[in-house]
């Protein structure tokens, strides 16, 4: 339904904008609540890991709340960067921290070296892809300020870091014959999220982003998966 409204605009652009703004805020807060509830069922590092992931998602939701206030209630055109970006960037910082804290079993020296090399391979692949398809276009786009450029780059590059960690952890669990459904859903959510972050960053730098467009669908899908 969310995607249909944003693609078809049945009630006009204003309706799509309103559905997007409030839907993303509700989706982020629901995903944050789910992560924090999950954290309560664990103890130790597992609890802190899921709590930080939840707080990262909550930070994004609070940033979206600022966006809703500025755009939907005050009717202002939200500048870039704005106070909302502080909340959005909180997810880039807190979610990787949570993934790092999640415990992993002890490994032999050989397996540890292999894991490090696997992680470097995944990171190098994702960074190279991001550089070709995201960073270079952003660097050559018509940008308004250096701060706007740095904030725009933080979103897709932060997603690359998170995706690298998720893929690495999935590979590690597969090697040990463990189930990984929960982590796979989080990874798929971050993947959908990254697609929207890329679109948001590029469209913002060329001054063509508007909430309520197809770009917002990936964020909603990401929070739904998480």
mmCIF file of C-alpha atoms in Angstrom:
data_model
loop_
_atom_site.group_PDB
_atom_site.id
_atom_site.type_symbol
_atom_site.label_atom_id
_atom_site.label_comp_id
_atom_site.label_asym_id
_atom_site.label_seq_id
_atom_site.Cartn_x
_atom_site.Cartn_y
_atom_site.Cartn_z
ATOM 1 C CA UNK A 1 0.000 0.000 0.000
ATOM 2 C CA UNK A 2 2.816 2.384 0.925
ATOM 3 C CA UNK A 3 4.643 1.735 -2.354
ATOM 4 C CA UNK A 4 1.405 1.983 -4.348
ATOM 5 C CA UNK A 5 0.599 5.428 -2.934
ATOM 6 C CA UNK A 6 4.120 6.720 -3.622
ATOM 7 C CA UNK A 7 4.187 5.329 -7.159
ATOM 8 C CA UNK A 8 0.652 6.163 -8.292
ATOM 9 C CA UNK A 9 -0.052 9.348 -6.260
ATOM 10 C CA UNK A 10 -3.808 8.572 -6.086
ATOM 11 C CA UNK A 11 -4.504 11.634 -3.920
ATOM 12 C CA UNK A 12 -1.910 13.914 -5.454
ATOM 13 C CA UNK A 13 1.654 14.800 -4.494
ATOM 14 C CA UNK A 14 0.675 16.196 -1.084
ATOM 15 C CA UNK A 15 -1.041 12.946 -0.085
ATOM 16 C CA UNK A 16 2.004 10.916 -1.141
ATOM 17 C CA UNK A 17 4.258 13.261 0.823
ATOM 18 C CA UNK A 18 2.120 12.957 3.955
ATOM 19 C CA UNK A 19 1.895 9.153 3.705
ATOM 20 C CA UNK A 20 5.656 8.945 3.209
ATOM 21 C CA UNK A 21 6.554 11.279 6.071
ATOM 22 C CA UNK A 22 4.316 9.672 8.685
ATOM 23 C CA UNK A 23 4.782 6.128 7.338
ATOM 24 C CA UNK A 24 8.566 6.322 7.547
ATOM 25 C CA UNK A 25 8.409 7.765 11.050
ATOM 26 C CA UNK A 26 6.053 4.990 12.216
ATOM 27 C CA UNK A 27 8.086 2.304 10.430
ATOM 28 C CA UNK A 28 11.346 3.421 12.031
ATOM 29 C CA UNK A 29 9.858 3.625 15.519
ATOM 30 C CA UNK A 30 8.238 0.187 15.127
ATOM 31 C CA UNK A 31 11.528 -1.354 13.966
ATOM 32 C CA UNK A 32 13.383 0.307 16.848
ATOM 33 C CA UNK A 33 10.828 -1.050 19.313
ATOM 34 C CA UNK A 34 11.201 -4.551 17.866
ATOM 35 C CA UNK A 35 14.994 -4.440 18.252
ATOM 36 C CA UNK A 36 14.793 -3.124 21.808
ATOM 37 C CA UNK A 37 12.223 -5.764 22.788
ATOM 38 C CA UNK A 38 14.510 -8.411 21.310
ATOM 39 C CA UNK A 39 17.419 -7.000 23.314
ATOM 40 C CA UNK A 40 15.476 -7.526 26.539
ATOM 41 C CA UNK A 41 15.314 -11.283 25.883
ATOM 42 C CA UNK A 42 19.119 -11.575 25.993
ATOM 43 C CA UNK A 43 21.884 -10.761 28.430
ATOM 44 C CA UNK A 44 25.447 -9.503 28.175
ATOM 45 C CA UNK A 45 26.921 -8.559 24.815
ATOM 46 C CA UNK A 46 23.927 -9.879 22.874
ATOM 47 C CA UNK A 47 21.628 -7.514 24.769
ATOM 48 C CA UNK A 48 23.923 -4.510 24.235
ATOM 49 C CA UNK A 49 24.370 -5.347 20.570
ATOM 50 C CA UNK A 50 20.657 -5.462 19.781
ATOM 51 C CA UNK A 51 20.036 -2.433 22.001
ATOM 52 C CA UNK A 52 22.521 -0.343 19.998
ATOM 53 C CA UNK A 53 20.993 -1.517 16.719
ATOM 54 C CA UNK A 54 17.585 -0.507 18.071
ATOM 55 C CA UNK A 55 18.892 2.864 19.265
ATOM 56 C CA UNK A 56 20.396 3.465 15.827
ATOM 57 C CA UNK A 57 17.030 2.848 14.185
ATOM 58 C CA UNK A 58 15.358 4.980 16.874
ATOM 59 C CA UNK A 59 17.768 7.813 16.083
ATOM 60 C CA UNK A 60 16.711 7.667 12.432
ATOM 61 C CA UNK A 61 13.065 7.714 13.489
ATOM 62 C CA UNK A 62 13.626 10.804 15.651
ATOM 63 C CA UNK A 63 15.365 12.492 12.722
ATOM 64 C CA UNK A 64 12.338 11.657 10.587
ATOM 65 C CA UNK A 65 10.163 13.160 13.303
ATOM 66 C CA UNK A 66 12.049 16.453 12.894
ATOM 67 C CA UNK A 67 11.528 16.208 9.118
ATOM 68 C CA UNK A 68 7.773 15.625 9.629
ATOM 69 C CA UNK A 69 7.557 18.651 11.930
ATOM 70 C CA UNK A 70 9.375 20.952 9.505
ATOM 71 C CA UNK A 71 7.680 19.800 6.317
ATOM 72 C CA UNK A 72 4.219 18.528 7.264
ATOM 73 C CA UNK A 73 3.370 20.750 10.256
ATOM 74 C CA UNK A 74 5.262 23.977 9.555
ATOM 75 C CA UNK A 75 5.127 23.690 5.774
ATOM 76 C CA UNK A 76 8.795 24.614 5.396
ATOM 77 C CA UNK A 77 11.129 23.362 2.727
ATOM 78 C CA UNK A 78 13.607 21.235 4.683
ATOM 79 C CA UNK A 79 17.183 22.411 4.045
ATOM 80 C CA UNK A 80 20.065 20.030 3.473
ATOM 81 C CA UNK A 81 21.747 19.348 5.784
ATOM 82 C CA UNK A 82 19.243 20.018 8.560
ATOM 83 C CA UNK A 83 18.617 19.007 12.172
ATOM 84 C CA UNK A 84 16.930 15.874 10.830
ATOM 85 C CA UNK A 85 20.288 14.681 9.461
ATOM 86 C CA UNK A 86 21.670 14.500 13.006
ATOM 87 C CA UNK A 87 19.142 11.775 13.747
ATOM 88 C CA UNK A 88 19.703 10.056 10.393
ATOM 89 C CA UNK A 89 23.477 9.964 10.941
ATOM 90 C CA UNK A 90 22.955 8.457 14.394
ATOM 91 C CA UNK A 91 21.934 5.222 12.691
ATOM 92 C CA UNK A 92 25.187 5.227 10.687
ATOM 93 C CA UNK A 93 27.132 5.334 13.980
ATOM 94 C CA UNK A 94 25.068 3.223 16.383
ATOM 95 C CA UNK A 95 24.071 0.313 14.128
ATOM 96 C CA UNK A 96 27.669 -0.716 13.226
ATOM 97 C CA UNK A 97 28.587 -0.398 16.912
ATOM 98 C CA UNK A 98 25.785 -2.812 17.784
ATOM 99 C CA UNK A 99 26.893 -5.298 15.133
ATOM 100 C CA UNK A 100 30.463 -5.161 16.450
ATOM 101 C CA UNK A 101 29.329 -5.918 19.994
ATOM 102 C CA UNK A 102 27.248 -8.969 19.028
ATOM 103 C CA UNK A 103 29.272 -11.911 20.334
ATOM 104 C CA UNK A 104 31.060 -14.488 18.203
ATOM 105 C CA UNK A 105 32.664 -17.726 19.356
ATOM 106 C CA UNK A 106 36.404 -18.107 19.724
ATOM 107 C CA UNK A 107 38.368 -19.066 16.608
ATOM 108 C CA UNK A 108 41.718 -20.633 15.968
ATOM 109 C CA UNK A 109 44.475 -18.382 14.633
ATOM 110 C CA UNK A 110 44.098 -19.794 11.107
ATOM 111 C CA UNK A 111 40.331 -19.267 11.104
ATOM 112 C CA UNK A 112 40.785 -15.769 12.507
ATOM 113 C CA UNK A 113 43.163 -14.868 9.661
ATOM 114 C CA UNK A 114 40.744 -16.362 7.158
ATOM 115 C CA UNK A 115 37.868 -14.363 8.655
ATOM 116 C CA UNK A 116 39.867 -11.129 8.427
ATOM 117 C CA UNK A 117 40.720 -11.818 4.781
ATOM 118 C CA UNK A 118 37.068 -12.633 4.039
ATOM 119 C CA UNK A 119 36.040 -9.369 5.645
ATOM 120 C CA UNK A 120 38.573 -7.394 3.602
ATOM 121 C CA UNK A 121 37.360 -9.047 0.395
ATOM 122 C CA UNK A 122 33.734 -8.199 1.144
ATOM 123 C CA UNK A 123 34.631 -4.633 2.145
ATOM 124 C CA UNK A 124 36.813 -4.082 -0.934
ATOM 125 C CA UNK A 125 34.060 -5.346 -3.246
ATOM 126 C CA UNK A 126 31.382 -3.147 -1.692
ATOM 127 C CA UNK A 127 33.631 -0.074 -1.521
ATOM 128 C CA UNK A 128 34.635 -0.477 -5.161
ATOM 129 C CA UNK A 129 30.995 -0.824 -6.210
ATOM 130 C CA UNK A 130 30.004 2.186 -4.097
ATOM 131 C CA UNK A 131 32.874 4.251 -5.536
ATOM 132 C CA UNK A 132 31.923 3.529 -9.143
ATOM 133 C CA UNK A 133 28.169 3.931 -8.840
ATOM 134 C CA UNK A 134 27.765 6.318 -5.891
ATOM 135 C CA UNK A 135 30.826 8.296 -4.814
ATOM 136 C CA UNK A 136 32.071 9.399 -8.234
ATOM 137 C CA UNK A 137 28.633 10.671 -9.345
ATOM 138 C CA UNK A 138 28.310 12.537 -6.038
ATOM 139 C CA UNK A 139 31.738 14.128 -6.417
ATOM 140 C CA UNK A 140 30.868 15.337 -9.904
ATOM 141 C CA UNK A 141 27.347 16.492 -9.039
ATOM 142 C CA UNK A 142 26.427 20.145 -8.727
ATOM 143 C CA UNK A 143 26.767 20.487 -4.940
ATOM 144 C CA UNK A 144 25.980 23.490 -2.803
ATOM 145 C CA UNK A 145 28.541 23.126 -0.002
ATOM 146 C CA UNK A 146 31.324 20.917 1.279
ATOM 147 C CA UNK A 147 29.228 20.024 4.360
ATOM 148 C CA UNK A 148 26.367 18.877 2.141
ATOM 149 C CA UNK A 149 28.788 16.705 0.184
ATOM 150 C CA UNK A 150 30.217 15.094 3.321
ATOM 151 C CA UNK A 151 26.773 14.409 4.785
ATOM 152 C CA UNK A 152 25.613 12.948 1.463
ATOM 153 C CA UNK A 153 28.641 10.660 1.287
ATOM 154 C CA UNK A 154 28.167 9.534 4.903
ATOM 155 C CA UNK A 155 24.887 7.769 4.096
ATOM 156 C CA UNK A 156 25.961 5.381 1.290
ATOM 157 C CA UNK A 157 29.437 4.815 2.760
ATOM 158 C CA UNK A 158 27.920 4.089 6.166
ATOM 159 C CA UNK A 159 25.613 1.576 4.496
ATOM 160 C CA UNK A 160 28.662 -0.076 2.894
ATOM 161 C CA UNK A 161 30.221 -0.500 6.344
ATOM 162 C CA UNK A 162 27.025 -1.996 7.797
ATOM 163 C CA UNK A 163 26.485 -4.308 4.806
ATOM 164 C CA UNK A 164 30.102 -5.485 5.028
ATOM 165 C CA UNK A 165 29.631 -6.430 8.666
ATOM 166 C CA UNK A 166 26.316 -8.205 8.019
ATOM 167 C CA UNK A 167 27.659 -10.206 5.044
ATOM 168 C CA UNK A 168 30.749 -11.152 7.038
ATOM 169 C CA UNK A 169 28.662 -12.302 10.013
ATOM 170 C CA UNK A 170 26.326 -14.279 7.728
ATOM 171 C CA UNK A 171 29.285 -16.040 6.107
ATOM 172 C CA UNK A 172 30.693 -16.845 9.536
ATOM 173 C CA UNK A 173 27.416 -18.348 10.732
ATOM 174 C CA UNK A 174 26.960 -20.358 7.524
ATOM 175 C CA UNK A 175 30.459 -21.795 7.947
ATOM 176 C CA UNK A 176 29.522 -22.946 11.431
ATOM 177 C CA UNK A 177 26.224 -24.462 10.319
ATOM 178 C CA UNK A 178 24.098 -22.050 12.326
ATOM 179 C CA UNK A 179 20.729 -20.578 11.429
ATOM 180 C CA UNK A 180 20.888 -16.957 10.357
ATOM 181 C CA UNK A 181 17.313 -15.964 9.485
ATOM 182 C CA UNK A 182 17.204 -12.963 11.843
ATOM 183 C CA UNK A 183 20.515 -11.542 10.666
ATOM 184 C CA UNK A 184 19.579 -12.172 7.029
ATOM 185 C CA UNK A 185 16.424 -10.091 7.458
ATOM 186 C CA UNK A 186 18.452 -7.264 8.992
ATOM 187 C CA UNK A 187 20.926 -7.490 6.102
ATOM 188 C CA UNK A 188 18.136 -7.408 3.515
ATOM 189 C CA UNK A 189 16.646 -4.416 5.310
ATOM 190 C CA UNK A 190 19.967 -2.558 5.236
ATOM 191 C CA UNK A 191 20.275 -3.413 1.533
ATOM 192 C CA UNK A 192 16.880 -1.859 0.780
ATOM 193 C CA UNK A 193 17.818 1.056 2.993
ATOM 194 C CA UNK A 194 21.089 1.577 1.112
ATOM 195 C CA UNK A 195 19.258 1.813 -2.218
ATOM 196 C CA UNK A 196 17.178 4.703 -0.896
ATOM 197 C CA UNK A 197 20.185 6.352 0.749
ATOM 198 C CA UNK A 198 21.985 6.366 -2.603
ATOM 199 C CA UNK A 199 19.010 7.952 -4.325
ATOM 200 C CA UNK A 200 18.533 10.456 -1.503
ATOM 201 C CA UNK A 201 22.189 11.497 -1.510
ATOM 202 C CA UNK A 202 22.358 12.003 -5.261
ATOM 203 C CA UNK A 203 19.001 13.758 -5.649
ATOM 204 C CA UNK A 204 19.794 16.077 -2.739
ATOM 205 C CA UNK A 205 23.072 17.164 -4.265
ATOM 206 C CA UNK A 206 21.405 18.056 -7.561
ATOM 207 C CA UNK A 207 18.477 19.694 -5.760
ATOM 208 C CA UNK A 208 15.774 17.308 -7.017
ATOM 209 C CA UNK A 209 14.840 15.253 -3.944
ATOM 210 C CA UNK A 210 11.251 15.544 -2.754
ATOM 211 C CA UNK A 211 9.676 13.381 -0.064
ATOM 212 C CA UNK A 212 6.835 11.192 -1.238
ATOM 213 C CA UNK A 213 8.712 9.878 -4.274
ATOM 214 C CA UNK A 214 9.756 6.306 -5.152
ATOM 215 C CA UNK A 215 13.088 6.813 -3.365
ATOM 216 C CA UNK A 216 11.323 6.574 -0.001
ATOM 217 C CA UNK A 217 10.041 3.033 -0.651
ATOM 218 C CA UNK A 218 13.412 1.435 0.147
ATOM 219 C CA UNK A 219 13.522 2.998 3.611
ATOM 220 C CA UNK A 220 10.044 1.701 4.465
ATOM 221 C CA UNK A 221 10.912 -1.753 3.122
ATOM 222 C CA UNK A 222 14.141 -1.712 5.121
ATOM 223 C CA UNK A 223 12.404 -0.938 8.401
ATOM 224 C CA UNK A 224 9.716 -3.533 7.651
ATOM 225 C CA UNK A 225 12.387 -6.225 7.176
ATOM 226 C CA UNK A 226 14.245 -5.183 10.320
#
